[in-house]
Short mmCIF file of N, CA, C and O in Angstrom, two decimals:
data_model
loop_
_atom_site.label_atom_id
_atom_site.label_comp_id
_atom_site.label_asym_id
_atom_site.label_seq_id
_atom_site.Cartn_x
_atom_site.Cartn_y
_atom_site.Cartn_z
N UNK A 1 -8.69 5.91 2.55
CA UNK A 1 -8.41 6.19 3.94
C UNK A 1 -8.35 7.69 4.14
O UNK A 1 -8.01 8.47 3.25
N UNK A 2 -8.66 7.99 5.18
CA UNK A 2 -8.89 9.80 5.87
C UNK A 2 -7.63 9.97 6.20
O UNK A 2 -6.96 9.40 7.06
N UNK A 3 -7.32 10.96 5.31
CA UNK A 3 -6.08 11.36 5.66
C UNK A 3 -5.40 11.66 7.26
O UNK A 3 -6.15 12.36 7.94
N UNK A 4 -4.48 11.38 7.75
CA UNK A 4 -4.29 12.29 9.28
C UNK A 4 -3.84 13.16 9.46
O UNK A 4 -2.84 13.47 8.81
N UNK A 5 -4.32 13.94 10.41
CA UNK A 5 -3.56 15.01 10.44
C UNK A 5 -1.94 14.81 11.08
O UNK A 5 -1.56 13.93 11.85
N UNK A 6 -0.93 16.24 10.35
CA UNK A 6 0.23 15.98 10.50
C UNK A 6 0.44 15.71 12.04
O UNK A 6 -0.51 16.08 12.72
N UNK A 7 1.56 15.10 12.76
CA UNK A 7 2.26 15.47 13.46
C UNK A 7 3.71 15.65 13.71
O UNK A 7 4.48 15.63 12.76
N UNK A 8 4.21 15.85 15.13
CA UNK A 8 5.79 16.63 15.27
C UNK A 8 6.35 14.67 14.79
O UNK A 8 7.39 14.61 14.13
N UNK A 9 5.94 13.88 14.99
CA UNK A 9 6.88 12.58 15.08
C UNK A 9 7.21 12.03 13.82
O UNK A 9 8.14 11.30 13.48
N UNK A 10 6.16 12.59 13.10
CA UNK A 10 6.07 12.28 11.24
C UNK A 10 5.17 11.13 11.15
O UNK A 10 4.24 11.24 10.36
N UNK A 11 5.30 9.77 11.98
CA UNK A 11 4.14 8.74 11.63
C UNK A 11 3.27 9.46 10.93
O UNK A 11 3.44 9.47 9.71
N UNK A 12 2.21 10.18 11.45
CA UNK A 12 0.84 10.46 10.36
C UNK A 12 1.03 10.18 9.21
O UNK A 12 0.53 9.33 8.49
N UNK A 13 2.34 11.50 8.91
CA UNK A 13 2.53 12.05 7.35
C UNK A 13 3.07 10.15 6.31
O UNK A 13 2.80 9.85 5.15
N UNK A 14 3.75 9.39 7.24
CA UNK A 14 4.03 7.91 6.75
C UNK A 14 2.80 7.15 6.35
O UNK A 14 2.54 6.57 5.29
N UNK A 15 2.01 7.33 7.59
CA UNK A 15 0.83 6.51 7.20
C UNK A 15 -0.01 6.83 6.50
O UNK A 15 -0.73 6.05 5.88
N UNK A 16 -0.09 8.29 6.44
CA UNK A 16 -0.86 8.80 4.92
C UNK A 16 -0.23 8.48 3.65
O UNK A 16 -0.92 8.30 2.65
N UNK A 17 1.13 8.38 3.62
CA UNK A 17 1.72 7.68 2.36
C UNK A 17 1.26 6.46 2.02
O UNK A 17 0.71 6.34 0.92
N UNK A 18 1.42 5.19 3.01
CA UNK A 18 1.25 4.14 2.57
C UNK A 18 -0.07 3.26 3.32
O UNK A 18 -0.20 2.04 3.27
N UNK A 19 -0.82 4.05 3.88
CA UNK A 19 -1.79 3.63 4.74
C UNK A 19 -2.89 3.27 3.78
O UNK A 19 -2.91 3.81 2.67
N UNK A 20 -3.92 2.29 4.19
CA UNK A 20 -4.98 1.95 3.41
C UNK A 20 -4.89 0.58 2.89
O UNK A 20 -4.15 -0.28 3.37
N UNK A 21 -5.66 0.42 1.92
CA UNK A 21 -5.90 -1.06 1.74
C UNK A 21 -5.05 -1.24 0.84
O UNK A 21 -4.47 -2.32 1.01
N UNK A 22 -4.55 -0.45 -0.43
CA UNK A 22 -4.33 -0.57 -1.98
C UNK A 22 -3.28 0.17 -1.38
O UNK A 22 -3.39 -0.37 -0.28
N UNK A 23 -2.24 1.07 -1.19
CA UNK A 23 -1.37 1.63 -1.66
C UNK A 23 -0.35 0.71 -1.26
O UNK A 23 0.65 1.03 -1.91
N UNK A 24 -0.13 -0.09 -0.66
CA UNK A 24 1.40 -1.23 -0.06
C UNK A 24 1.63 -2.29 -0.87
O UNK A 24 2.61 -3.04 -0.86
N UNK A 25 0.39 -2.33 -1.78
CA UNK A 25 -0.02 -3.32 -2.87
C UNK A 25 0.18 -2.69 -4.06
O UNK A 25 0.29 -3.49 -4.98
N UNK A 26 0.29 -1.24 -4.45
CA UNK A 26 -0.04 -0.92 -5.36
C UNK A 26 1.59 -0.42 -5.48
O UNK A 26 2.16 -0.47 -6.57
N UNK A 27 2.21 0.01 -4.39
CA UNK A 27 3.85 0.03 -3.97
C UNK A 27 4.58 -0.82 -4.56
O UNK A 27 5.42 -0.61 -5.44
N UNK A 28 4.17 -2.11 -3.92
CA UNK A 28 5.21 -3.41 -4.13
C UNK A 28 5.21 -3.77 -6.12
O UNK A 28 6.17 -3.97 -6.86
N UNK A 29 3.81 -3.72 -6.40
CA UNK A 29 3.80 -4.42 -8.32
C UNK A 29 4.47 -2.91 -8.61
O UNK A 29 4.93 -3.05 -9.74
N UNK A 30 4.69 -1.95 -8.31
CA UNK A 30 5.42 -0.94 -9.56
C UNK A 30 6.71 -0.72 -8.90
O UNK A 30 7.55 -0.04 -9.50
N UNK A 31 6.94 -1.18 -7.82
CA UNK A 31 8.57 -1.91 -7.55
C UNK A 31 8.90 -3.25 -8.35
O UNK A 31 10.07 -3.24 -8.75
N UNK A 32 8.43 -4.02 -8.59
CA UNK A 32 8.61 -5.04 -9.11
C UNK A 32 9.04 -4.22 -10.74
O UNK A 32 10.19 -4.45 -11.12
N UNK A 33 8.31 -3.48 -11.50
CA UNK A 33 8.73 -3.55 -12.73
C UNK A 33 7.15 -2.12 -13.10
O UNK A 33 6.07 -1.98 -12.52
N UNK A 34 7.62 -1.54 -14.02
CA UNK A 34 6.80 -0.62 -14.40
C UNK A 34 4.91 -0.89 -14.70
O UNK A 34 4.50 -1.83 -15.37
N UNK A 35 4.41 -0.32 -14.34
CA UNK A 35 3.38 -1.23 -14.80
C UNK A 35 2.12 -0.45 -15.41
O UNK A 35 1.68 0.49 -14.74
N UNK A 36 1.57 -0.74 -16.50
CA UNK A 36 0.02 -0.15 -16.67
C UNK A 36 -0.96 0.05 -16.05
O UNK A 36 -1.02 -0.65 -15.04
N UNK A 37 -2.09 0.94 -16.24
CA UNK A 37 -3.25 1.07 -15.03
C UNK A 37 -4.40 -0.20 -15.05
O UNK A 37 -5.13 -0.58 -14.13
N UNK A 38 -4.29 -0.68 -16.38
CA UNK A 38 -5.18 -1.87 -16.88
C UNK A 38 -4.45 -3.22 -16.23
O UNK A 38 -5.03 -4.29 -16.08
N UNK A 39 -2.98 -2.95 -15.86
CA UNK A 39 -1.93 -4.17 -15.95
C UNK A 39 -2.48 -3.99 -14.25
O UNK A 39 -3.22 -4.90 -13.87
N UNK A 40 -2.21 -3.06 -13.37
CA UNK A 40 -2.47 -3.06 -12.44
C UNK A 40 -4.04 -3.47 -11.93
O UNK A 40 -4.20 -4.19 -10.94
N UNK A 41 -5.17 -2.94 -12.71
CA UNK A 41 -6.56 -3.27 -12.10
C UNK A 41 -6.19 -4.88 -11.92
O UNK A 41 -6.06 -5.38 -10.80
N UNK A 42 -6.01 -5.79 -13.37
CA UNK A 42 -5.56 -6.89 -13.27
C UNK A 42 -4.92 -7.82 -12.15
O UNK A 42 -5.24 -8.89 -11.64
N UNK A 43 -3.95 -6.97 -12.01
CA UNK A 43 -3.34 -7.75 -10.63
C UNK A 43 -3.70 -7.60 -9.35
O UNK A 43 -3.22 -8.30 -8.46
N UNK A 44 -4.56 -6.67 -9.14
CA UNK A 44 -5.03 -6.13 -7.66
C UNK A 44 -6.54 -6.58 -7.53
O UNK A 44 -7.34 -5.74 -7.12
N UNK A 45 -7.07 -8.01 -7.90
CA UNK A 45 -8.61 -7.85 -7.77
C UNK A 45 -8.94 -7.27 -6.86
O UNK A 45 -8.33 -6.96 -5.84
N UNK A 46 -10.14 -7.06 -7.25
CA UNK A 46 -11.22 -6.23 -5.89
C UNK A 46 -11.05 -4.74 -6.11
O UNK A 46 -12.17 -4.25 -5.98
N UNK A 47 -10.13 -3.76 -6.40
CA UNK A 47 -9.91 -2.43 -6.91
C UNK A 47 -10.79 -1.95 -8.01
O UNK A 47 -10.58 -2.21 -9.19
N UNK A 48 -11.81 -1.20 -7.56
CA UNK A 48 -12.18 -0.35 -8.88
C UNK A 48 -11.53 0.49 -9.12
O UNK A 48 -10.80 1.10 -8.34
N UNK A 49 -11.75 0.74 -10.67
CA UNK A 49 -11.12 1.86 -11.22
C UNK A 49 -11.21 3.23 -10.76
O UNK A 49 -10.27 3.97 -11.08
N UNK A 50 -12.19 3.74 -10.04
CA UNK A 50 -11.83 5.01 -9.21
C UNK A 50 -10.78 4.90 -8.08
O UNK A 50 -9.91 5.71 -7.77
N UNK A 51 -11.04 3.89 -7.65
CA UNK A 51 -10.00 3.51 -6.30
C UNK A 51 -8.72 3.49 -6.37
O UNK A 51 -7.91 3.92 -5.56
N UNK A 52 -8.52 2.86 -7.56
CA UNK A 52 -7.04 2.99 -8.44
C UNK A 52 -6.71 3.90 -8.81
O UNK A 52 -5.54 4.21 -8.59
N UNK A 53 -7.31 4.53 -9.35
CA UNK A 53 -6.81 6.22 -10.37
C UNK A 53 -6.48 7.23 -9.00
O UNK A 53 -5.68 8.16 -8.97
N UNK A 54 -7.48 6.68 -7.73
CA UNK A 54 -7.89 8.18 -6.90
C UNK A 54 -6.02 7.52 -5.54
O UNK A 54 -5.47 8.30 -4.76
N UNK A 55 -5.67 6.30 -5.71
CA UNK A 55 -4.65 5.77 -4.97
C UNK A 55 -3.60 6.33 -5.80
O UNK A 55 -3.07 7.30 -5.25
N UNK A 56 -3.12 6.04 -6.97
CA UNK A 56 -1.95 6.78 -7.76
C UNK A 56 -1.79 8.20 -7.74
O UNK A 56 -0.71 8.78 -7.60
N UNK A 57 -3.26 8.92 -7.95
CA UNK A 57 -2.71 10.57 -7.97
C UNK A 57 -2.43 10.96 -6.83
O UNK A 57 -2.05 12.13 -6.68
N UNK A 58 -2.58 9.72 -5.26
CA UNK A 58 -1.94 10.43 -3.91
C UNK A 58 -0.59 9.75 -3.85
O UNK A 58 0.44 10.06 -3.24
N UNK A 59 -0.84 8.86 -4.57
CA UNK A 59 1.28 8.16 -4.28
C UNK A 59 2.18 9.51 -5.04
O UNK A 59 2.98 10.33 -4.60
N UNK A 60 1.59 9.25 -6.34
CA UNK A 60 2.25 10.53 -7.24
C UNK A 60 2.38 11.81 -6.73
O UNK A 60 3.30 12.55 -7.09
N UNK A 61 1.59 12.11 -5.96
CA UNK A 61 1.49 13.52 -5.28
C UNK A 61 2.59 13.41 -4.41
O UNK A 61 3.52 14.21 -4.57
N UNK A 62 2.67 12.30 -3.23
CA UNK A 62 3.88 12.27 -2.17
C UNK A 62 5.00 11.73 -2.85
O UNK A 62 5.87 11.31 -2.08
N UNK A 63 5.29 11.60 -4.25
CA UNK A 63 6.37 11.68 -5.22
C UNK A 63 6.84 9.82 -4.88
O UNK A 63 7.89 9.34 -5.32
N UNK A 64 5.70 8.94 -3.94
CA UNK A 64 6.30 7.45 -4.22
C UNK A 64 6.08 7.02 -5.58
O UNK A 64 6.26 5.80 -5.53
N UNK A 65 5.84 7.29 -6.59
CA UNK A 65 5.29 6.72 -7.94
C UNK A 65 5.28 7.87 -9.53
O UNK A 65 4.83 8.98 -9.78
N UNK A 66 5.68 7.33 -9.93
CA UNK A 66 6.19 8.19 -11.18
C UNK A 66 4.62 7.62 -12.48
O UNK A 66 4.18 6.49 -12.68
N UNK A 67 4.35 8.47 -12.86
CA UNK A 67 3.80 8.47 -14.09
C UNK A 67 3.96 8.80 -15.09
O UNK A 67 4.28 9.99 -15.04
N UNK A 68 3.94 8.36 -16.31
CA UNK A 68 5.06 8.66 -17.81
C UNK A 68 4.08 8.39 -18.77
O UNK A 68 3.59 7.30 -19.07
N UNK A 69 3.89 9.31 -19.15
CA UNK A 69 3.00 9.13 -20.63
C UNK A 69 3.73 9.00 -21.65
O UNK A 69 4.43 9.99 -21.89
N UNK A 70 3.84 7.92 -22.53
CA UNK A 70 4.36 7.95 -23.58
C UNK A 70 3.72 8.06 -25.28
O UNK A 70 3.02 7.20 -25.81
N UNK A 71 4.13 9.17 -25.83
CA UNK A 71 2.96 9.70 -27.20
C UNK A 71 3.16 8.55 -28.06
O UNK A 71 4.00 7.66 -28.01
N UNK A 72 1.86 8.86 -29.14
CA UNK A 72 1.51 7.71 -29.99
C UNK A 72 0.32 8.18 -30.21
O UNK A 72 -0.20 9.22 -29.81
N UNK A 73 -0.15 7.22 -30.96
CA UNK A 73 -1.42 7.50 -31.52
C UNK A 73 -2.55 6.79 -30.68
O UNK A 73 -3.71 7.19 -30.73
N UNK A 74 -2.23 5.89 -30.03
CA UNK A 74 -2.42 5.86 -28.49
C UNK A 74 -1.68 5.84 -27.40
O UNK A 74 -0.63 5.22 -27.20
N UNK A 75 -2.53 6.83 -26.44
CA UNK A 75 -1.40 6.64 -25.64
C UNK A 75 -1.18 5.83 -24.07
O UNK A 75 -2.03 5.46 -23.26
N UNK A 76 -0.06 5.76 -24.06
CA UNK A 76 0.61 5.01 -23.38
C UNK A 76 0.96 5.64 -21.95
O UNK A 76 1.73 6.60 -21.90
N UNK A 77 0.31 5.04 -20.64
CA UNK A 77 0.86 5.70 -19.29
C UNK A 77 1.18 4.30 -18.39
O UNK A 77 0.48 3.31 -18.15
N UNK A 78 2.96 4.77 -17.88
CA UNK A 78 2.62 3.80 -17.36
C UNK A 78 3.21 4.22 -15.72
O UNK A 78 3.82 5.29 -15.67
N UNK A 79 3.11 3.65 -14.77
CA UNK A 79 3.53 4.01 -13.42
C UNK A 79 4.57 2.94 -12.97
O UNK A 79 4.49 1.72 -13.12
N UNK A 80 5.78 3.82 -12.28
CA UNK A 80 7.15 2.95 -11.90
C UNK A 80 7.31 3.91 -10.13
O UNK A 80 7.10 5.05 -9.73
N UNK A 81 7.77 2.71 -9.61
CA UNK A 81 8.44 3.69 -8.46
C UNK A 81 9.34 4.48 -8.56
O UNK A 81 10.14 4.55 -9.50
N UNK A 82 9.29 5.37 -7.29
CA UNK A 82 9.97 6.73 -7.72
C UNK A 82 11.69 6.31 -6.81
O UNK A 82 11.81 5.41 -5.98
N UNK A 83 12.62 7.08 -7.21
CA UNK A 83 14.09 6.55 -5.68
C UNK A 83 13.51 7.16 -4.65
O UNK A 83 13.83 6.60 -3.61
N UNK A 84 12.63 8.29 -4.46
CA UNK A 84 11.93 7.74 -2.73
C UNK A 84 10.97 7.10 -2.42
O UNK A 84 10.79 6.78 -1.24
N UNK A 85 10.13 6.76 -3.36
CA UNK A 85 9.15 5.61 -3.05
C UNK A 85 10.45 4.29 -2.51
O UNK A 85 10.14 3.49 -1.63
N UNK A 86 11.36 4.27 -2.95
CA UNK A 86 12.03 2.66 -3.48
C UNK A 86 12.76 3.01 -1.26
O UNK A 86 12.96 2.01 -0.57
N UNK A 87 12.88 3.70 -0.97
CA UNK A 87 13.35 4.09 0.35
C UNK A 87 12.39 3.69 1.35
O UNK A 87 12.77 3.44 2.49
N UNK A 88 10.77 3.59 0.88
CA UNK A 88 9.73 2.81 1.53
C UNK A 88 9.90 1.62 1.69
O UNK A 88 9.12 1.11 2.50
N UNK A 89 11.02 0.60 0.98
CA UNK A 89 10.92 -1.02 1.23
C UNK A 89 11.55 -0.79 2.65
O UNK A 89 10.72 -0.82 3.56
N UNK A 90 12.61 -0.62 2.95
CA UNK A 90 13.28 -1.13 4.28
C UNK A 90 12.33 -0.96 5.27
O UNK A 90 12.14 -1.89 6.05
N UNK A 91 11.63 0.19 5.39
CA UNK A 91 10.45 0.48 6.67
C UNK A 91 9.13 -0.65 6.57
O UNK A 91 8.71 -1.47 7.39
N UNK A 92 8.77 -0.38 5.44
CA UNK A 92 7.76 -1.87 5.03
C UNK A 92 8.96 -3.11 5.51
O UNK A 92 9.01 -3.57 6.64
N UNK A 93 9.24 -3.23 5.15
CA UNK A 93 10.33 -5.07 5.51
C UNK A 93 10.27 -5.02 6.73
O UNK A 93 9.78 -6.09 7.09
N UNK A 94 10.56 -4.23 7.82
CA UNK A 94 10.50 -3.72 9.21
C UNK A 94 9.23 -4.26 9.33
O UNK A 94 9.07 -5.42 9.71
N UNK A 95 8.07 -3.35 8.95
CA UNK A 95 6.44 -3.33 9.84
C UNK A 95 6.20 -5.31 8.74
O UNK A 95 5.66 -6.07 9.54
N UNK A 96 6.38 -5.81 7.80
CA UNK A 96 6.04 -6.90 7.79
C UNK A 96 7.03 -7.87 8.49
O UNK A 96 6.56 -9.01 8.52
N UNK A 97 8.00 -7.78 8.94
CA UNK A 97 8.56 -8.71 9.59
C UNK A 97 7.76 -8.69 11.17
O UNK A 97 7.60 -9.68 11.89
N UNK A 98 7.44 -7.60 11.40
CA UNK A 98 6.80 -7.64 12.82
C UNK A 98 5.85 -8.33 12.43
O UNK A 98 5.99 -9.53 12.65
N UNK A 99 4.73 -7.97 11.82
CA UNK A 99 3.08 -8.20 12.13
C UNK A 99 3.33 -9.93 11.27
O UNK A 99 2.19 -10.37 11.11
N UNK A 100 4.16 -10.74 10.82
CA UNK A 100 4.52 -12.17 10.81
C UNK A 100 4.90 -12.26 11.93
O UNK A 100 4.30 -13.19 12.47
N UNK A 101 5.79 -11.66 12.78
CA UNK A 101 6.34 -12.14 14.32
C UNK A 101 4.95 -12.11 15.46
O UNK A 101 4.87 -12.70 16.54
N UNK A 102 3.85 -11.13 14.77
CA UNK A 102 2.34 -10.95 16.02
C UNK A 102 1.86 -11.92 15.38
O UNK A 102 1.17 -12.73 16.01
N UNK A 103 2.02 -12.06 14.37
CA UNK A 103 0.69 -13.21 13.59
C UNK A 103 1.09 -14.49 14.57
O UNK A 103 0.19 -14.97 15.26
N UNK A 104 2.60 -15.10 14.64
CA UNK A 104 2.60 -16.89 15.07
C UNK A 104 2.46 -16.26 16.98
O UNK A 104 2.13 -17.19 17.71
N UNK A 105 2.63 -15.22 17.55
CA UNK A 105 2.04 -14.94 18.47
C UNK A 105 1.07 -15.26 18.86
O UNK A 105 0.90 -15.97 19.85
N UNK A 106 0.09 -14.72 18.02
CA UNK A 106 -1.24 -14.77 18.50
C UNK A 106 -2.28 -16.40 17.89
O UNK A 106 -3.46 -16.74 18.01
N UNK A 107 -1.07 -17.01 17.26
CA UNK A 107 -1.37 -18.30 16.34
C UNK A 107 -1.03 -19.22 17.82
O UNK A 107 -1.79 -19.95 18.46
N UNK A 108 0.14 -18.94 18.02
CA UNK A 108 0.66 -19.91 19.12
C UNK A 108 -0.32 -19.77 20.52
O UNK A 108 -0.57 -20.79 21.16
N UNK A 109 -0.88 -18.39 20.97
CA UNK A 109 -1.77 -18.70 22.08
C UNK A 109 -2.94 -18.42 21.46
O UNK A 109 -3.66 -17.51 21.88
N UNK A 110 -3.30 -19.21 20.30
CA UNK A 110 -4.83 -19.54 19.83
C UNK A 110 -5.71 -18.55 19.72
O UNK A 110 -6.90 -18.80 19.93
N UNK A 111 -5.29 -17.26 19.36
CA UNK A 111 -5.94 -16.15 19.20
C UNK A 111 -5.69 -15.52 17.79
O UNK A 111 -5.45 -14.35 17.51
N UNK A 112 -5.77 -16.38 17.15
CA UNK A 112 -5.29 -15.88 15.76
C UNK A 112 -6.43 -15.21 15.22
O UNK A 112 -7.44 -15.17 15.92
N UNK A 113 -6.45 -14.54 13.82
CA UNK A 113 -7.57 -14.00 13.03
C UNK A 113 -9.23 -14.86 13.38
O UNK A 113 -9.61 -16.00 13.10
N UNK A 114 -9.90 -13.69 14.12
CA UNK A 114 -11.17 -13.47 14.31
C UNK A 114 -11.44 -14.78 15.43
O UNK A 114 -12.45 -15.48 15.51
N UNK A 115 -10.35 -14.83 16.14
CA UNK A 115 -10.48 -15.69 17.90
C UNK A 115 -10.74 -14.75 18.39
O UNK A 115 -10.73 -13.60 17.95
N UNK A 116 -11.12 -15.35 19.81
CA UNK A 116 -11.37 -14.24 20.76
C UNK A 116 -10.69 -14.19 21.89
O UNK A 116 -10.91 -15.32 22.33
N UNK A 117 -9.82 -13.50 22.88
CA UNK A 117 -8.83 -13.74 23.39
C UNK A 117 -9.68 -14.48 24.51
O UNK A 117 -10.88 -14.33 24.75
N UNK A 118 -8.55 -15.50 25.27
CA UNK A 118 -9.18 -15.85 26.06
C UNK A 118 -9.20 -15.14 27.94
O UNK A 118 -9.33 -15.76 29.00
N UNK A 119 -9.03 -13.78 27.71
CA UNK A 119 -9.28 -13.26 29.11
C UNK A 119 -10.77 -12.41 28.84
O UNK A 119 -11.61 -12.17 29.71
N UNK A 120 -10.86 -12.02 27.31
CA UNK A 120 -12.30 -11.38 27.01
C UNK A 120 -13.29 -12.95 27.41
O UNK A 120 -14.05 -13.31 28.32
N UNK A 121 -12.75 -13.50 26.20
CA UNK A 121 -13.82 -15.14 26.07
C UNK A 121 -14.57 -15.17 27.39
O UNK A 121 -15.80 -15.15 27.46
N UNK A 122 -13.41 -15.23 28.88
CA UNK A 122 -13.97 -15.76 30.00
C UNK A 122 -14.80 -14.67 30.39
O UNK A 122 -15.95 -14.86 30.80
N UNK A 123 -14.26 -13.47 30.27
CA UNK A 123 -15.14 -12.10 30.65
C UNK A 123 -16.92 -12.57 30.25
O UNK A 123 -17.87 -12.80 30.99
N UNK A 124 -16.81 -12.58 29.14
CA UNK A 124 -18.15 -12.73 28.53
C UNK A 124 -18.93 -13.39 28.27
O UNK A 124 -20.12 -13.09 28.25
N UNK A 125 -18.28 -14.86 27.92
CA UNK A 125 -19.19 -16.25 28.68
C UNK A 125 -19.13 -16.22 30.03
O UNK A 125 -20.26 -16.19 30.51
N UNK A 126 -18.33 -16.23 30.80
CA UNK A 126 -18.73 -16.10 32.21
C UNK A 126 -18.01 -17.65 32.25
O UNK A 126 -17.97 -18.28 33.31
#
């Protein structure tokens, strides 16, 4: 996702944190429990490995996600949330409790995923 530019209200700078397809997904499994980059491709089908590597070095950058290399003779990295990444659940719990409250909305007046509302419908069939 294209980054936005800042503004005075802060949204942008939020939605550049967690905006996009992979980072709310990639949030929640290293809240759950620490996790590998192999452990993660795994659990996130559909993510290539650039997409993944290029999503962590921007969580890591806005300090939601910690990375830890651990030495050995191989080595070992693994990614955990950070205590301000972990300050992102309550606002996420917020925006998913809504968009479940728009979803049976738009379920209940039959406009659910890829309907067409019915004041366009009539517009355009006529």
């Amino acid at each position: 996702m294209k980054r936005l530019q800042q503004d005075d209200c802060g949204f942008a700078s939020a939605l550049n944190a967690i905006g996009g397809k992979w980072k709310t997904l990639i949030l929640w499994e290293v809240n759950i429990e620490p996790r590998r980059f192999g452990e993660l491709r795994r659990l996130l089908p559909g993510i290539s490995e650039k997409v993944l590597a290029q999503q962590l070095r921007e969580m890591e950058a806005d300090r939601l996600v910690r990375r830890e290399v651990f030495p050995g003779a191989v080595q070992r990295v693994e990614y955990s949330v950070t205590e301000f990444g972990k300050t992102l659940n309550e606002a996420v719990t917020v925006l998913s409790t809504w968009g479940k409250e728009h979803q049976a909305r738009l379920a209940a007046k039959g406009e659910g995923c890829g309907a067409i509302p019915a004041e366009t419908e009539t517009a355009v069939l006529g």
